[in-house]
CSV table of C-alpha atoms in Angstrom, one decimal:
chain,number,residue,atom,x,y,z
A,157,UNK,CA,95.1,62.1,101.4
A,158,UNK,CA,92.4,64.1,103.2
A,159,UNK,CA,89.0,65.1,101.8
A,160,UNK,CA,90.3,68.7,101.5
A,161,UNK,CA,93.1,67.6,99.3
A,162,UNK,CA,90.7,66.1,96.8
A,163,UNK,CA,89.3,69.2,95.5
A,164,UNK,CA,86.1,69.2,93.4
A,165,UNK,CA,86.4,71.4,90.4
A,166,UNK,CA,82.8,71.7,89.3
A,167,UNK,CA,81.3,74.9,88.5
A,168,UNK,CA,79.1,74.9,91.7
A,169,UNK,CA,82.1,74.3,93.8
A,170,UNK,CA,84.1,77.1,92.1
A,171,UNK,CA,81.3,79.6,92.6
A,172,UNK,CA,81.0,78.6,96.2
A,173,UNK,CA,84.8,79.3,96.8
A,174,UNK,CA,84.7,82.4,94.7
A,175,UNK,CA,81.9,83.9,97.0
A,176,UNK,CA,84.0,83.1,99.9
A,177,UNK,CA,87.1,84.7,98.3
A,178,UNK,CA,85.3,87.9,97.7
A,179,UNK,CA,84.5,88.3,101.4
A,180,UNK,CA,88.2,88.5,102.2
A,181,UNK,CA,88.5,91.7,100.1
A,182,UNK,CA,85.3,92.8,102.0
A,183,UNK,CA,87.0,92.0,105.4
A,184,UNK,CA,90.5,93.5,105.0
A,185,UNK,CA,89.5,96.7,103.1
A,186,UNK,CA,88.5,98.2,106.4
A,187,UNK,CA,92.2,98.5,107.2
A,188,UNK,CA,93.2,100.6,104.2
A,189,UNK,CA,90.1,102.8,104.4
A,190,UNK,CA,89.4,103.4,108.1
A,191,UNK,CA,93.0,103.1,109.4
A,192,UNK,CA,95.2,104.3,106.6
A,193,UNK,CA,93.2,106.8,104.6
A,194,UNK,CA,91.5,108.6,107.2
A,195,UNK,CA,92.2,108.1,110.9
A,196,UNK,CA,95.7,106.8,112.0
A,197,UNK,CA,98.0,109.4,110.4
A,198,UNK,CA,96.6,112.4,112.0
A,199,UNK,CA,95.9,110.7,115.4
A,200,UNK,CA,99.2,109.0,115.7
A,201,UNK,CA,100.9,112.4,115.0
A,202,UNK,CA,98.9,114.0,117.8
A,203,UNK,CA,99.9,111.3,120.1
A,204,UNK,CA,103.6,111.9,119.3
A,205,UNK,CA,103.0,115.6,119.8
A,206,UNK,CA,101.5,115.1,123.2
A,207,UNK,CA,104.4,112.7,124.1
A,208,UNK,CA,106.8,115.5,123.0
A,209,UNK,CA,105.5,118.0,125.5
A,210,UNK,CA,106.6,120.9,123.6
A,211,UNK,CA,110.1,119.4,122.7
A,212,UNK,CA,111.0,119.4,119.0
A,213,UNK,CA,111.7,115.7,119.1
A,214,UNK,CA,110.5,112.3,120.5
A,215,UNK,CA,112.7,109.3,121.1
A,216,UNK,CA,112.4,106.5,118.5
A,217,UNK,CA,114.8,103.6,119.2
A,218,UNK,CA,117.5,106.2,120.3
A,219,UNK,CA,116.8,108.4,117.3
A,220,UNK,CA,115.4,112.0,117.7
A,221,UNK,CA,112.3,112.1,115.3
A,222,UNK,CA,110.1,115.2,115.0
A,223,UNK,CA,106.5,114.3,115.9
A,224,UNK,CA,105.3,115.6,112.6
A,225,UNK,CA,107.5,113.1,110.7
A,226,UNK,CA,106.9,110.1,113.2
A,227,UNK,CA,104.0,108.7,111.1
A,228,UNK,CA,106.0,108.8,107.9
A,229,UNK,CA,108.9,107.1,109.5
A,230,UNK,CA,106.6,104.2,110.8
A,231,UNK,CA,105.1,103.9,107.3
A,232,UNK,CA,108.5,103.7,105.7
A,233,UNK,CA,109.6,101.1,108.1
A,234,UNK,CA,106.5,99.1,107.6
A,235,UNK,CA,107.2,99.1,103.7
A,236,UNK,CA,110.5,97.9,104.0
A,237,UNK,CA,109.5,95.1,106.3
A,238,UNK,CA,106.7,94.2,103.7
A,239,UNK,CA,109.2,93.9,100.9
A,240,UNK,CA,111.3,91.6,103.0
A,241,UNK,CA,108.4,89.4,104.3
A,242,UNK,CA,106.0,89.3,101.4
A,243,UNK,CA,108.2,86.9,99.3
A,244,UNK,CA,108.8,84.7,102.4
A,245,UNK,CA,105.1,84.5,103.1
A,246,UNK,CA,104.4,83.6,99.5
A,247,UNK,CA,107.2,80.9,99.4
A,248,UNK,CA,106.1,79.3,102.6
A,249,UNK,CA,102.4,79.0,101.3
A,250,UNK,CA,103.6,77.5,98.1
A,251,UNK,CA,106.1,75.2,99.8
A,252,UNK,CA,104.0,73.9,102.6
A,253,UNK,CA,100.6,73.8,100.6
A,254,UNK,CA,98.8,75.3,103.6
A,255,UNK,CA,97.7,78.5,101.9
A,256,UNK,CA,94.4,78.8,103.9
A,257,UNK,CA,96.0,78.3,107.3
A,258,UNK,CA,98.8,80.9,106.5
A,259,UNK,CA,96.3,83.4,105.0
A,260,UNK,CA,94.3,83.1,108.4
A,261,UNK,CA,97.3,83.3,110.6
A,262,UNK,CA,98.4,86.6,109.0
A,263,UNK,CA,94.9,87.9,108.8
A,264,UNK,CA,94.2,87.4,112.5
A,265,UNK,CA,97.7,88.7,113.4
A,266,UNK,CA,96.9,92.0,111.5
A,267,UNK,CA,93.4,92.1,112.8
A,268,UNK,CA,94.4,91.6,116.5
A,269,UNK,CA,97.0,94.3,116.2
A,270,UNK,CA,94.5,96.6,114.6
A,271,UNK,CA,92.0,96.0,117.4
A,272,UNK,CA,94.8,96.8,119.9
A,273,UNK,CA,94.7,100.5,118.7
A,274,UNK,CA,92.0,101.1,121.4
A,275,UNK,CA,94.9,101.3,123.9
A,276,UNK,CA,96.5,104.0,121.8
A,277,UNK,CA,96.4,107.1,124.1
A,278,UNK,CA,98.2,109.1,126.5
A,279,UNK,CA,101.5,109.6,124.6
A,280,UNK,CA,101.8,105.9,123.7
A,281,UNK,CA,103.3,106.7,120.3
A,282,UNK,CA,105.8,103.7,120.3
A,283,UNK,CA,102.8,101.5,121.0
A,284,UNK,CA,101.0,102.8,118.0
A,285,UNK,CA,104.0,102.6,115.7
A,286,UNK,CA,104.6,99.0,116.8
A,287,UNK,CA,101.1,98.0,116.1
A,288,UNK,CA,100.9,99.6,112.9
A,289,UNK,CA,104.1,97.9,111.6
A,290,UNK,CA,102.7,94.5,112.8
A,291,UNK,CA,99.2,95.2,111.2
A,292,UNK,CA,100.3,96.4,107.9
A,293,UNK,CA,102.9,93.8,107.5
A,294,UNK,CA,100.5,91.0,108.3
A,295,UNK,CA,98.0,92.7,106.0
A,296,UNK,CA,100.4,92.5,103.2
A,297,UNK,CA,101.4,89.1,103.7
A,298,UNK,CA,98.0,87.8,104.0
A,299,UNK,CA,96.9,89.7,100.7
A,300,UNK,CA,99.7,87.9,98.8
A,301,UNK,CA,98.3,84.5,99.7
A,302,UNK,CA,94.7,85.9,99.1
A,303,UNK,CA,95.6,86.9,95.6
A,304,UNK,CA,97.4,83.4,94.8
A,305,UNK,CA,93.9,81.6,95.2
A,306,UNK,CA,92.7,83.6,92.0
A,307,UNK,CA,94.0,81.3,89.4
A,308,UNK,CA,92.9,78.3,91.5
A,309,UNK,CA,89.3,79.2,92.1
A,310,UNK,CA,88.5,80.4,88.6
A,311,UNK,CA,88.9,79.4,85.0
A,312,UNK,CA,91.0,81.6,82.6
A,313,UNK,CA,87.9,83.2,81.2
A,314,UNK,CA,86.5,83.9,84.6
A,315,UNK,CA,89.4,85.6,86.1
A,316,UNK,CA,88.7,89.1,85.1
A,317,UNK,CA,85.1,88.9,86.3
A,318,UNK,CA,86.0,87.2,89.7
A,319,UNK,CA,88.9,89.6,90.2
A,320,UNK,CA,86.6,92.6,89.6
A,321,UNK,CA,83.9,91.4,91.8
A,322,UNK,CA,86.4,90.7,94.7
A,323,UNK,CA,87.9,94.4,94.4
A,324,UNK,CA,84.3,95.7,94.0
A,325,UNK,CA,83.3,94.0,97.2
A,326,UNK,CA,86.3,95.5,99.0
A,327,UNK,CA,85.4,99.0,98.2
A,328,UNK,CA,81.8,98.5,99.2
A,329,UNK,CA,82.8,96.8,102.5
A,330,UNK,CA,85.5,99.3,103.4
A,331,UNK,CA,83.1,102.3,102.4
A,332,UNK,CA,80.3,100.9,104.7
A,333,UNK,CA,82.5,100.8,107.8
A,334,UNK,CA,84.1,104.1,106.9
A,335,UNK,CA,80.6,105.7,106.7
A,336,UNK,CA,79.7,104.3,110.1
A,337,UNK,CA,83.0,105.5,111.7
A,338,UNK,CA,82.7,109.0,110.2
A,339,UNK,CA,79.1,109.3,111.6
A,340,UNK,CA,80.5,108.5,115.1
A,341,UNK,CA,83.7,110.7,114.5
A,342,UNK,CA,81.7,113.8,113.3
A,343,UNK,CA,78.8,113.4,115.9
A,344,UNK,CA,80.9,112.0,118.8
A,345,UNK,CA,79.5,114.6,121.3
A,346,UNK,CA,76.1,113.3,120.7
A,347,UNK,CA,77.2,109.8,121.2
A,348,UNK,CA,78.8,110.9,124.6
A,349,UNK,CA,82.4,110.1,123.7
A,350,UNK,CA,85.4,112.3,123.0
A,351,UNK,CA,87.1,112.9,119.8
A,352,UNK,CA,90.0,110.7,120.8
A,353,UNK,CA,87.6,107.9,121.9
A,354,UNK,CA,85.7,108.0,118.7
A,355,UNK,CA,89.0,107.6,116.8
A,356,UNK,CA,90.0,104.7,119.0
A,357,UNK,CA,86.8,103.1,118.5
A,358,UNK,CA,87.0,103.6,114.6
A,359,UNK,CA,90.6,102.2,114.5
A,360,UNK,CA,89.8,99.1,116.6
A,361,UNK,CA,86.5,98.5,114.8
A,362,UNK,CA,88.5,98.1,111.6
A,363,UNK,CA,90.2,95.2,113.3
A,364,UNK,CA,87.0,93.6,114.6
A,365,UNK,CA,85.4,93.8,111.0
A,366,UNK,CA,88.5,92.3,109.4
A,367,UNK,CA,88.6,89.3,111.9
A,368,UNK,CA,84.8,88.7,111.8
A,369,UNK,CA,84.4,88.6,108.1
A,370,UNK,CA,87.7,86.7,107.6
A,371,UNK,CA,85.9,83.6,109.0
A,372,UNK,CA,83.8,83.3,105.7
A,373,UNK,CA,86.8,82.7,103.2
A,374,UNK,CA,88.4,80.5,105.7
A,375,UNK,CA,85.4,78.3,105.8
A,376,UNK,CA,85.0,78.4,101.9
A,377,UNK,CA,88.5,78.2,100.4
A,378,UNK,CA,90.4,74.9,100.1
A,379,UNK,CA,94.1,74.0,99.8
A,380,UNK,CA,94.7,72.6,96.3
A,381,UNK,CA,98.2,71.2,96.6
A,382,UNK,CA,98.8,67.8,98.4
A,383,UNK,CA,100.9,68.6,101.6
A,384,UNK,CA,104.6,67.4,101.8
A,385,UNK,CA,104.6,63.8,103.2
A,386,UNK,CA,106.0,63.5,106.7
A,387,UNK,CA,106.0,66.0,109.5
A,388,UNK,CA,108.1,69.1,108.8
A,389,UNK,CA,109.4,71.4,111.5
A,390,UNK,CA,108.9,75.3,111.4
A,391,UNK,CA,112.6,75.7,110.7
A,392,UNK,CA,112.7,73.1,107.9
A,393,UNK,CA,109.6,74.9,106.3
A,394,UNK,CA,111.2,78.3,106.4
A,395,UNK,CA,114.4,77.1,105.1
A,396,UNK,CA,112.6,75.2,102.3
A,397,UNK,CA,110.9,78.2,101.4
A,398,UNK,CA,113.9,80.3,101.2
A,399,UNK,CA,115.3,77.8,98.8
A,400,UNK,CA,112.3,77.8,96.7
A,401,UNK,CA,112.0,81.6,96.7
A,402,UNK,CA,115.7,81.8,95.4
A,403,UNK,CA,114.9,79.4,92.6
A,404,UNK,CA,111.9,81.3,91.6
A,405,UNK,CA,113.7,84.6,91.5
A,406,UNK,CA,116.4,82.9,89.3
A,407,UNK,CA,113.7,81.3,87.2
A,408,UNK,CA,112.0,84.8,86.4
A,409,UNK,CA,114.6,85.2,83.9
A,410,UNK,CA,113.1,82.4,81.9
A,411,UNK,CA,109.8,84.6,81.7
A,412,UNK,CA,110.8,88.0,80.3
A,413,UNK,CA,107.4,88.7,79.1
A,414,UNK,CA,106.1,88.2,82.8
A,415,UNK,CA,108.9,90.5,84.0
A,416,UNK,CA,107.9,93.1,81.3
A,417,UNK,CA,104.3,92.9,82.6
A,418,UNK,CA,105.6,93.6,86.1
A,419,UNK,CA,107.7,96.5,85.0
A,420,UNK,CA,104.7,98.2,83.2
A,421,UNK,CA,102.6,97.5,86.3
A,422,UNK,CA,105.2,98.9,88.6
A,423,UNK,CA,105.2,102.2,86.4
A,424,UNK,CA,101.5,102.8,85.8
A,425,UNK,CA,100.4,101.6,89.2
A,426,UNK,CA,102.9,104.1,90.5
A,427,UNK,CA,100.8,106.9,89.0
A,428,UNK,CA,97.7,105.5,90.4
A,429,UNK,CA,98.9,105.2,94.0
A,430,UNK,CA,100.5,108.6,94.0
A,431,UNK,CA,97.4,110.4,92.6
A,432,UNK,CA,95.2,108.8,95.4
A,433,UNK,CA,97.7,109.7,98.1
A,434,UNK,CA,98.1,113.2,96.8
A,435,UNK,CA,94.4,113.9,96.2
A,436,UNK,CA,93.8,115.1,99.8
A,437,UNK,CA,96.8,117.4,99.8
A,438,UNK,CA,95.9,119.0,96.5
A,439,UNK,CA,92.3,119.6,97.6
A,440,UNK,CA,93.5,121.2,100.7
A,441,UNK,CA,96.5,123.0,99.6
A,442,UNK,CA,95.8,124.1,96.0
A,443,UNK,CA,92.0,124.0,95.7
A,444,UNK,CA,91.3,125.3,99.3
A,445,UNK,CA,88.7,122.9,100.0
A,446,UNK,CA,87.4,122.1,103.4
A,447,UNK,CA,87.6,118.8,105.4
A,448,UNK,CA,83.9,118.1,105.0
A,449,UNK,CA,84.3,118.1,101.2
A,450,UNK,CA,87.3,115.9,101.5
A,451,UNK,CA,85.5,113.3,103.6
A,452,UNK,CA,82.5,113.4,101.3
A,453,UNK,CA,84.8,112.7,98.3
A,454,UNK,CA,86.5,109.7,100.1
A,455,UNK,CA,83.1,108.3,100.9
A,456,UNK,CA,81.8,108.8,97.3
A,457,UNK,CA,84.9,107.3,95.8
A,458,UNK,CA,84.5,104.0,97.9
A,459,UNK,CA,81.0,103.4,96.7
A,460,UNK,CA,81.5,104.6,93.0
A,461,UNK,CA,84.8,102.5,92.9
A,462,UNK,CA,82.6,99.4,93.6
A,463,UNK,CA,80.5,100.1,90.4
A,464,UNK,CA,83.7,101.1,88.4
A,465,UNK,CA,85.3,97.6,89.2
A,466,UNK,CA,82.3,95.7,88.1
A,467,UNK,CA,81.7,97.9,84.9
A,468,UNK,CA,85.3,97.5,83.8
A,469,UNK,CA,85.2,93.8,84.5
A,470,UNK,CA,82.1,93.5,82.3
A,471,UNK,CA,83.9,95.4,79.7
A,472,UNK,CA,86.9,93.0,79.9
A,473,UNK,CA,84.6,90.3,79.1
A,474,UNK,CA,83.9,91.8,75.7
A,475,UNK,CA,87.0,93.5,74.8
A,476,UNK,CA,89.7,91.9,76.7
A,477,UNK,CA,91.4,92.9,79.9
A,478,UNK,CA,94.5,94.4,78.3
A,479,UNK,CA,92.5,96.5,76.2
A,480,UNK,CA,90.4,97.8,79.0
A,481,UNK,CA,93.4,98.6,81.2
A,482,UNK,CA,95.1,100.5,78.4
A,483,UNK,CA,91.9,102.5,78.0
A,484,UNK,CA,91.9,103.1,81.8
A,485,UNK,CA,95.3,104.5,81.6
A,486,UNK,CA,94.3,106.9,78.8
A,487,UNK,CA,91.4,107.9,81.5
A,488,UNK,CA,94.1,108.4,84.2
A,489,UNK,CA,96.0,110.6,81.9
A,490,UNK,CA,92.8,112.7,81.2
A,491,UNK,CA,92.0,112.9,84.8
A,492,UNK,CA,95.4,114.2,85.9
A,493,UNK,CA,95.3,116.7,82.9
A,494,UNK,CA,91.7,118.0,84.2
A,495,UNK,CA,93.0,118.3,87.7
A,496,UNK,CA,95.6,120.8,86.5
A,497,UNK,CA,92.7,123.1,85.5
A,498,UNK,CA,90.3,122.7,88.5
A,499,UNK,CA,89.3,126.0,89.8
A,500,UNK,CA,90.0,127.0,93.5
A,501,UNK,CA,87.2,126.4,95.7
A,502,UNK,CA,85.0,124.3,93.3
A,503,UNK,CA,83.5,121.5,95.4
A,504,UNK,CA,81.3,120.2,92.4
A,505,UNK,CA,84.5,120.1,90.1
A,506,UNK,CA,86.5,118.2,92.7
A,507,UNK,CA,83.5,115.7,93.1
A,508,UNK,CA,83.2,115.2,89.4
A,509,UNK,CA,87.0,114.4,89.3
A,510,UNK,CA,86.7,112.0,92.2
A,511,UNK,CA,83.8,110.3,90.4
A,512,UNK,CA,86.2,109.9,87.3
A,513,UNK,CA,89.0,108.4,89.5
A,514,UNK,CA,86.6,106.0,91.1
A,515,UNK,CA,85.5,104.7,87.8
A,516,UNK,CA,88.9,103.9,86.4
A,517,UNK,CA,90.7,103.1,89.9
A,518,UNK,CA,88.9,99.8,90.7
A,519,UNK,CA,89.1,98.5,87.4
A,520,UNK,CA,92.6,99.3,86.6
A,521,UNK,CA,93.7,97.5,89.9
A,522,UNK,CA,91.3,94.5,89.4
A,523,UNK,CA,92.2,93.7,85.9
A,524,UNK,CA,95.9,94.0,86.5
A,525,UNK,CA,95.6,91.4,89.2
A,526,UNK,CA,93.8,89.1,86.8
A,527,UNK,CA,95.9,89.6,83.9
A,528,UNK,CA,99.0,88.8,86.1
A,529,UNK,CA,97.4,85.5,87.0
A,530,UNK,CA,97.7,84.3,83.5
A,531,UNK,CA,101.4,85.0,83.2
A,532,UNK,CA,102.7,83.0,86.2
A,533,UNK,CA,103.5,79.3,86.3
A,534,UNK,CA,100.9,77.1,88.1
A,535,UNK,CA,102.1,75.9,91.6
A,536,UNK,CA,104.1,79.1,92.4
A,537,UNK,CA,101.2,81.6,92.6
A,538,UNK,CA,101.8,82.9,96.0
A,539,UNK,CA,105.6,83.5,95.2
A,540,UNK,CA,104.8,85.3,92.1
A,541,UNK,CA,102.2,87.4,93.7
A,542,UNK,CA,104.6,88.4,96.4
A,543,UNK,CA,106.7,89.8,93.5
A,544,UNK,CA,103.5,91.7,92.3
A,545,UNK,CA,102.9,93.2,95.6
A,546,UNK,CA,106.5,94.2,96.0
A,547,UNK,CA,106.1,96.2,92.7
A,548,UNK,CA,103.0,97.6,94.2
A,549,UNK,CA,104.8,98.7,97.4
A,550,UNK,CA,108.2,99.8,95.6
A,551,UNK,CA,106.4,101.8,93.2
A,552,UNK,CA,105.5,104.4,95.9
A,553,UNK,CA,108.9,105.6,96.3
A,554,UNK,CA,109.3,106.5,92.7
A,555,UNK,CA,105.9,108.5,92.6
A,556,UNK,CA,106.7,110.3,95.8
A,557,UNK,CA,110.1,111.2,94.7
A,558,UNK,CA,108.9,112.6,91.4
A,559,UNK,CA,106.2,114.4,93.0
A,560,UNK,CA,108.6,115.8,95.7
A,561,UNK,CA,111.2,116.8,92.9
A,562,UNK,CA,108.4,118.6,90.8
A,563,UNK,CA,107.4,120.5,94.0
A,564,UNK,CA,111.1,121.3,95.1
A,565,UNK,CA,111.7,122.8,91.5
A,566,UNK,CA,108.5,124.6,91.0
A,567,UNK,CA,106.7,125.1,94.1
A,568,UNK,CA,103.4,124.6,92.3
A,569,UNK,CA,101.0,121.9,93.2
A,570,UNK,CA,99.4,122.1,89.9
A,571,UNK,CA,102.7,121.4,88.1
A,572,UNK,CA,103.3,118.5,90.6
A,573,UNK,CA,100.0,116.7,89.7
A,574,UNK,CA,100.6,117.1,86.0
A,575,UNK,CA,104.0,115.5,86.2
A,576,UNK,CA,102.5,112.3,87.1
A,577,UNK,CA,101.1,112.0,83.5
A,578,UNK,CA,104.4,110.4,82.5
A,579,UNK,CA,103.7,107.3,84.7
A,580,UNK,CA,100.5,106.7,82.7
A,581,UNK,CA,102.2,107.2,79.4
A,582,UNK,CA,105.2,105.1,79.9
A,583,UNK,CA,103.0,102.4,81.7
A,584,UNK,CA,100.8,102.4,78.6
A,585,UNK,CA,103.6,102.0,76.1
A,586,UNK,CA,105.2,99.2,78.2
A,587,UNK,CA,102.1,97.4,78.6
A,588,UNK,CA,101.2,97.8,74.8
A,589,UNK,CA,104.6,96.1,74.2
A,590,UNK,CA,103.9,92.9,76.1
A,591,UNK,CA,102.8,89.9,74.0
A,592,UNK,CA,100.2,88.5,76.5
A,593,UNK,CA,99.2,85.4,74.5
A,594,UNK,CA,102.9,84.6,74.3
A,595,UNK,CA,103.6,85.4,77.9
A,596,UNK,CA,100.7,83.1,78.9
A,597,UNK,CA,101.8,80.2,76.8
A,598,UNK,CA,105.4,80.7,78.0
A,599,UNK,CA,104.2,80.2,81.5
A,600,UNK,CA,102.4,76.9,80.5
A,601,UNK,CA,98.9,78.2,80.9
A,602,UNK,CA,95.8,78.3,78.8
A,603,UNK,CA,95.1,81.5,76.7
A,604,UNK,CA,91.6,82.7,77.3
A,605,UNK,CA,89.4,83.7,74.5
A,606,UNK,CA,89.9,87.4,75.3
A,607,UNK,CA,92.8,88.9,77.2
């Protein structure tokens, strides 16, 4: 048995690993903020329009696709691949015991593909799509394994605080890099680069940031499980992982309360993700606010969400994570209700709403992650977190469909945003119905003092 397999579990050793674990959130948050939220969508659409040369379509694997729809097509393809590959990555991590190595593999695959966005120019829309699918799929697979470390590096009573700090660090790290990249983009002439070059620098910098800071968790985190005796080929490991994943899916029926939590999370997280993704459109089309206001709000949300995650994590220590998440869902309901009445052209009102969103956003996500860690059986953390992330990815379809249906029937952005209240109300009811202490005991885990 190697020294790494004999893991010291002292408070000092746990804190060392926890500090390293936080830095992966810091590292990978550059991808969703700089790449997904701001720069890639508009730039890749422009690249596709350039390649079309005035034609209504571009060729994508023998299909005619409108340039305006190309980015959505790529995002949908990536989501399907993530849903397929995340459980495989989780099962492989649990089956082999090589969590740290696999997290590093997926992280550097994603970071490398992101750095290659520098070459995205001159109508290379297919290259951009392939790089995005690779990067986003690797991002999701690494994040599954990263999440699965949480119950291993923290005691039951520490998890809310640790999860909240990790999420907070992610908002702070992603926000810092995004701020630098926005300065470059908005002042690109003074830096002597074109707008396109500024975007490519921003996109590739996210990969460099991701790769550089991933070194810290890889040095600090340690594999818990003893590795299987004897050499195992890659094919045998993958086959064994598929068998283990199948057993886990069948076994989930033995944990109906865990499944109930997953369904509740799917519903209310659907509302969270749809509000976040729809905010910019709502600000532009309904509130008639300019791009500078939207960019300012994005930056503010990143930094306020850091404080929000820590604040709600501290409240969870006093009142229990479930109660705080349910209170946050009430807050989300209020936010959506207020959004319906926001006056056109009022930037201060939009910033105030963004501030409220930031406070509840980080805590909702961080505490949901820590709550889930209590209701999954030991030794199968990565597999169960892959199901958790699938709930996250799958829920976007429900929210988008609901919003699209509301807009189709009413042609009103205000009625569209208010329609999302249903997700927070139903999610609240379903979460309230889950007996968490019973679910934790059923999974064979220790019930914390407050949950």
